PDB file of C-alpha atoms in Angstrom:
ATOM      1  CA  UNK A 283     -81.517 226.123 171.500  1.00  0.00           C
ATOM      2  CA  UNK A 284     -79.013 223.252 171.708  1.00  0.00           C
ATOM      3  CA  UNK A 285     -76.534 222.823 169.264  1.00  0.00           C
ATOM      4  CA  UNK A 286     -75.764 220.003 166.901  1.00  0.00           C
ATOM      5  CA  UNK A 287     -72.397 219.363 169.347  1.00  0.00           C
ATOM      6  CA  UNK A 288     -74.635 219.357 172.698  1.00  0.00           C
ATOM      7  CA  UNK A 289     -76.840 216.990 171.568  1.00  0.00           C
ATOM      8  CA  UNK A 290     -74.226 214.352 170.686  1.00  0.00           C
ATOM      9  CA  UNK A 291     -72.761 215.056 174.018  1.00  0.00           C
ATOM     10  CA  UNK A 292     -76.146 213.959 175.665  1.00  0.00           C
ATOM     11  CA  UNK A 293     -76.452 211.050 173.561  1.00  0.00           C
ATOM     12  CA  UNK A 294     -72.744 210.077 174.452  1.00  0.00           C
ATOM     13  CA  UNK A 295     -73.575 210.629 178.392  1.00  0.00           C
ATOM     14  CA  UNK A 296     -77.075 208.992 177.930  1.00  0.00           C
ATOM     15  CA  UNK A 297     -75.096 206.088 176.272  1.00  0.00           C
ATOM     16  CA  UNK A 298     -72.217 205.748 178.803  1.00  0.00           C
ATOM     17  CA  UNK A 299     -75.022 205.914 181.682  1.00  0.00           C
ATOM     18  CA  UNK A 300     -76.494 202.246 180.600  1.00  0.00           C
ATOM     19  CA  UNK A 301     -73.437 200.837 179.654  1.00  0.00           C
ATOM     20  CA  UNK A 302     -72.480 201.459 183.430  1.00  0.00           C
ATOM     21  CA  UNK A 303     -75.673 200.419 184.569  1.00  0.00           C
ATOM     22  CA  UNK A 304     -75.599 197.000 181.896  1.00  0.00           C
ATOM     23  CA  UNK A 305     -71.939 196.339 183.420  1.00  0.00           C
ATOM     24  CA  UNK A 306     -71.356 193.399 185.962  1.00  0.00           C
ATOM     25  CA  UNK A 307     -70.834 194.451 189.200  1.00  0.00           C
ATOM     26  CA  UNK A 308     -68.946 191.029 190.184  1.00  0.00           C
ATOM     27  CA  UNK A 309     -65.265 190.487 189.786  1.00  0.00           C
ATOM     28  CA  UNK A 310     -64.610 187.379 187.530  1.00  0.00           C
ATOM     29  CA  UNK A 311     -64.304 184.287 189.270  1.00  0.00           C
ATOM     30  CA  UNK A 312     -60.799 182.405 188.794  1.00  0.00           C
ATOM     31  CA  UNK A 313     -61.142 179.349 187.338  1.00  0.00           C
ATOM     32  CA  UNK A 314     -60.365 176.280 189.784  1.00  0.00           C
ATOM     33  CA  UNK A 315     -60.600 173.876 186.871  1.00  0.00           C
ATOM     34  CA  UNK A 316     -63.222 172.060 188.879  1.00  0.00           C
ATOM     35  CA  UNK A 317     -66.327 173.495 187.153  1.00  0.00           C
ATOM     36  CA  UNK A 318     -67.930 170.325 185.637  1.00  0.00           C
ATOM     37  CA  UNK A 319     -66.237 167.657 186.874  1.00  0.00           C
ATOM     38  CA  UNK A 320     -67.698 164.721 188.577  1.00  0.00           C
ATOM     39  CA  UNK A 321     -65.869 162.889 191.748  1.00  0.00           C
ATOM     40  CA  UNK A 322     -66.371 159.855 193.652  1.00  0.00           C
ATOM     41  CA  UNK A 323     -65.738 159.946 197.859  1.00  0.00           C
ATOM     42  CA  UNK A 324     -62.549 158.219 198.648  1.00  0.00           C
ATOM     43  CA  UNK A 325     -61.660 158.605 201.869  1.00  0.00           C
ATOM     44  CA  UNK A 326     -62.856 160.782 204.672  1.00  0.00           C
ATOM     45  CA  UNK A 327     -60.167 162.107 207.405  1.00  0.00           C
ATOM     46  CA  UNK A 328     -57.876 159.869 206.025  1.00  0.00           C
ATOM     47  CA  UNK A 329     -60.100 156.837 206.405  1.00  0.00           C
ATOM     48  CA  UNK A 330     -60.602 155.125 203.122  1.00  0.00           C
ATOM     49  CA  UNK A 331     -64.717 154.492 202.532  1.00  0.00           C
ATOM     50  CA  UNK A 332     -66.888 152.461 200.294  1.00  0.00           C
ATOM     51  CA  UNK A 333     -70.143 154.012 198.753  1.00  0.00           C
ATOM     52  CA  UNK A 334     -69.659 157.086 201.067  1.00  0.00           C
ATOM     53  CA  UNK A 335     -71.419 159.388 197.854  1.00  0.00           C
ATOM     54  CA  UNK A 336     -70.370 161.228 194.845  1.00  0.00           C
ATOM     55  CA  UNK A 337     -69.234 164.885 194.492  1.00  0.00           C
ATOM     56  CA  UNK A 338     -70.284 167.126 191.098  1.00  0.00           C
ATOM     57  CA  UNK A 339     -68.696 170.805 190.859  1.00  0.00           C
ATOM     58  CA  UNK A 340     -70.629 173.685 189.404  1.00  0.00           C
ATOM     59  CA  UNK A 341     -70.776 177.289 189.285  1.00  0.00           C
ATOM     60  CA  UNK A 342     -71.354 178.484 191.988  1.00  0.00           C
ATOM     61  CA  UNK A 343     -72.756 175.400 193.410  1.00  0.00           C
ATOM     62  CA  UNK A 344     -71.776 172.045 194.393  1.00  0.00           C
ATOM     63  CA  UNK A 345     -73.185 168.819 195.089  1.00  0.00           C
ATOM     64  CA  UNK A 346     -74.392 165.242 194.671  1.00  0.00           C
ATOM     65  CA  UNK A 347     -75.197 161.801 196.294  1.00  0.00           C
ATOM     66  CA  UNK A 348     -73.957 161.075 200.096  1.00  0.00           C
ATOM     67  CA  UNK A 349     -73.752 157.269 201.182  1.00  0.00           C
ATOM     68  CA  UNK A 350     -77.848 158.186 202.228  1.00  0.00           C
ATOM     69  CA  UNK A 351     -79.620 161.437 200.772  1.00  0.00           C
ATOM     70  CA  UNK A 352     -78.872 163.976 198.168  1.00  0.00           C
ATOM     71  CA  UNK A 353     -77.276 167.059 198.562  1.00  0.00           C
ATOM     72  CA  UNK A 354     -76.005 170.299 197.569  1.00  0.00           C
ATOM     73  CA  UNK A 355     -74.094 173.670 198.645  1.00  0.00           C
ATOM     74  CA  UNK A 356     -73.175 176.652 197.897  1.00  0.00           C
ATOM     75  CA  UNK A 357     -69.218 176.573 196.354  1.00  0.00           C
ATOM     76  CA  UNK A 358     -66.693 178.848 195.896  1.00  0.00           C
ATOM     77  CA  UNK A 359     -63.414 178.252 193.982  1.00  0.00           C
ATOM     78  CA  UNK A 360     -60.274 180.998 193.456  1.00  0.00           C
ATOM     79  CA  UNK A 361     -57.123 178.941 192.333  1.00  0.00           C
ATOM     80  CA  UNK A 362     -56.726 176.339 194.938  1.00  0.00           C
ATOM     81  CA  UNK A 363     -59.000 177.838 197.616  1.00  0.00           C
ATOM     82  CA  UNK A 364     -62.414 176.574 197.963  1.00  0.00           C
ATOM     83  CA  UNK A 365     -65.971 177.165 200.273  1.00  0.00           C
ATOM     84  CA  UNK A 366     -68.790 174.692 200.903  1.00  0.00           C
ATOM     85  CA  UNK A 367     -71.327 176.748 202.801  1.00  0.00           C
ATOM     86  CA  UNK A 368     -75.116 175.693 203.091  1.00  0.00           C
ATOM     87  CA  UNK A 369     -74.584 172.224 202.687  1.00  0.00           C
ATOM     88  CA  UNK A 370     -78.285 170.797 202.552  1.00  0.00           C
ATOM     89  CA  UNK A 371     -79.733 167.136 201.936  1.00  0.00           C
ATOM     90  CA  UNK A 372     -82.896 165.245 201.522  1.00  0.00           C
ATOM     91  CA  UNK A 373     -84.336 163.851 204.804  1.00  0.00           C
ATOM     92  CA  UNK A 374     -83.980 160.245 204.224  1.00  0.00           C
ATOM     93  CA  UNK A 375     -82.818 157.795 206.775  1.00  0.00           C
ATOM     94  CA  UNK A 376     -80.640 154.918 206.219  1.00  0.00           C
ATOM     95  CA  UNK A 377     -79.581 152.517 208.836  1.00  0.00           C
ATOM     96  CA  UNK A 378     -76.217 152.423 209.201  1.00  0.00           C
ATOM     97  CA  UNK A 379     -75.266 155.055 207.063  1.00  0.00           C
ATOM     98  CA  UNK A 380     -76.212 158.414 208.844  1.00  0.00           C
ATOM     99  CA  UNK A 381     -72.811 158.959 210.520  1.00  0.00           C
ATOM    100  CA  UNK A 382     -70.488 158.194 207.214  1.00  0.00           C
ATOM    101  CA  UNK A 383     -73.125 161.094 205.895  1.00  0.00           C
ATOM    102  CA  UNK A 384     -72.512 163.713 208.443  1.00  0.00           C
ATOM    103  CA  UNK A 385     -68.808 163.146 208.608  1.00  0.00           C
ATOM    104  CA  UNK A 386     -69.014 163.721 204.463  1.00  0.00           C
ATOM    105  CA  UNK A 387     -70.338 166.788 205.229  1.00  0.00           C
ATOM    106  CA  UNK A 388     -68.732 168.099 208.443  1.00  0.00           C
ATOM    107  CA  UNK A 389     -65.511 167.518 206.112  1.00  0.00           C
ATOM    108  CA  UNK A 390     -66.811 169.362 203.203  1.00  0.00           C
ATOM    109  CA  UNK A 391     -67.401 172.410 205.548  1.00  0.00           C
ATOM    110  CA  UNK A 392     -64.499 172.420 207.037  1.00  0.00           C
ATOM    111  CA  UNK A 393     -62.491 172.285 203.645  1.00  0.00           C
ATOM    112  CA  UNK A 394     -60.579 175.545 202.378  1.00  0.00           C
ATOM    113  CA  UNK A 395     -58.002 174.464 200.013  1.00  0.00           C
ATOM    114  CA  UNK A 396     -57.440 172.132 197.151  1.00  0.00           C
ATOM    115  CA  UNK A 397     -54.712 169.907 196.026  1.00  0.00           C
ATOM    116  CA  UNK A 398     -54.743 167.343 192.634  1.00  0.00           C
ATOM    117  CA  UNK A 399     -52.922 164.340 193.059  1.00  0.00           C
ATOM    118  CA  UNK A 400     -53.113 163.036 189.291  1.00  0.00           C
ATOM    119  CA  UNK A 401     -56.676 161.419 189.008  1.00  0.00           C
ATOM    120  CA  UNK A 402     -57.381 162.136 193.011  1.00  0.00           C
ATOM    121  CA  UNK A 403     -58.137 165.837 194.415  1.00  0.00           C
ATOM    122  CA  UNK A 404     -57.665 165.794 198.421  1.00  0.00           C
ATOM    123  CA  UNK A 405     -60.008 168.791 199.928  1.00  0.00           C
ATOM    124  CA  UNK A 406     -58.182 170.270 203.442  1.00  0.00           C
ATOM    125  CA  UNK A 407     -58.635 172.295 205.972  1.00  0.00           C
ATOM    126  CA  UNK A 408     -56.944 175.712 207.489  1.00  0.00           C
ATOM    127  CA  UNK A 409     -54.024 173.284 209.032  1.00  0.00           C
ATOM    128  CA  UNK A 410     -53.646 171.110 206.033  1.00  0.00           C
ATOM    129  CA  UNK A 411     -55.237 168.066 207.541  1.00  0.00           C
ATOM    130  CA  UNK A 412     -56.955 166.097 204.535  1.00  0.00           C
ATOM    131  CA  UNK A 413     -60.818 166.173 205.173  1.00  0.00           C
ATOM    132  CA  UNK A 414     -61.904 164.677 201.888  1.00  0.00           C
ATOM    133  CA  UNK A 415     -60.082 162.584 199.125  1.00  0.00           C
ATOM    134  CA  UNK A 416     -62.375 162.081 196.028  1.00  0.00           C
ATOM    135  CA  UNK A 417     -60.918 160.270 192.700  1.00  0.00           C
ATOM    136  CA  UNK A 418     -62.242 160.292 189.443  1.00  0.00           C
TER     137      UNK A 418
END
């Protein structure tokens, strides 16, 4: 026969148990400050270009319009260190365009760090070299 005390006890483990299992399993994210913000292409290894698309940051995700096609990709942000992975697009062709489009996003890929210039954030790579400047 279990006593009053052993039954709270098996309530209290019982209870414990599914706030473990209820718990996230995912360290929090650090906040980049570029969650919601909205960016227009500026330049593109250092080469200032017109129309070249539009950048939008989410969590978790990132994306927009390119100087052709939409697109997205998976995004990762801790401090000043960032990750486009996955980039993908819609299939359209526009003469002219297509190379501005894949240099966009050969950049974004290769970009691992951030750095805010007042209303201008310049994306880089491992050695520094600016891939992408958008501005607001």
């Amino acid at each position: 026969m279990a006593t009053h005390a052993d039954r709270i006890c098996r309530m209290l483990v019982v209870l414990l148990a599914l706030i473990a299992m209820a718990w996230p399993n995912t360290a929090p994210r650090a906040d980049s400050g570029l969650i919601g913000t909205n960016w227009r292409v500026a330049e593109i290894d250092g080469k200032p270009v017109i129309g070249a698309g539009t950048l939008i940051f989410r969590q978790g995700s990132a994306g927009g319009r390119a100087s052709c096609n939409s697109f997205g990709s998976t995004f990762e942000a801790n401090g000043t260190a960032v990750s486009f992975r996955q980039i993908i697009s819609t299939k359209m062709y526009c003469n002219g365009r297509m190379e501005l489009e894949q240099a966009l996003f050969r950049a974004l890929e290769a970009s691992v760090k951030t750095e805010r210039h007042s209303e201008a954030l310049v994306l880089a790579d491992a050695g520094d070299k600016p891939r992408v400047k958008l501005v607001k």
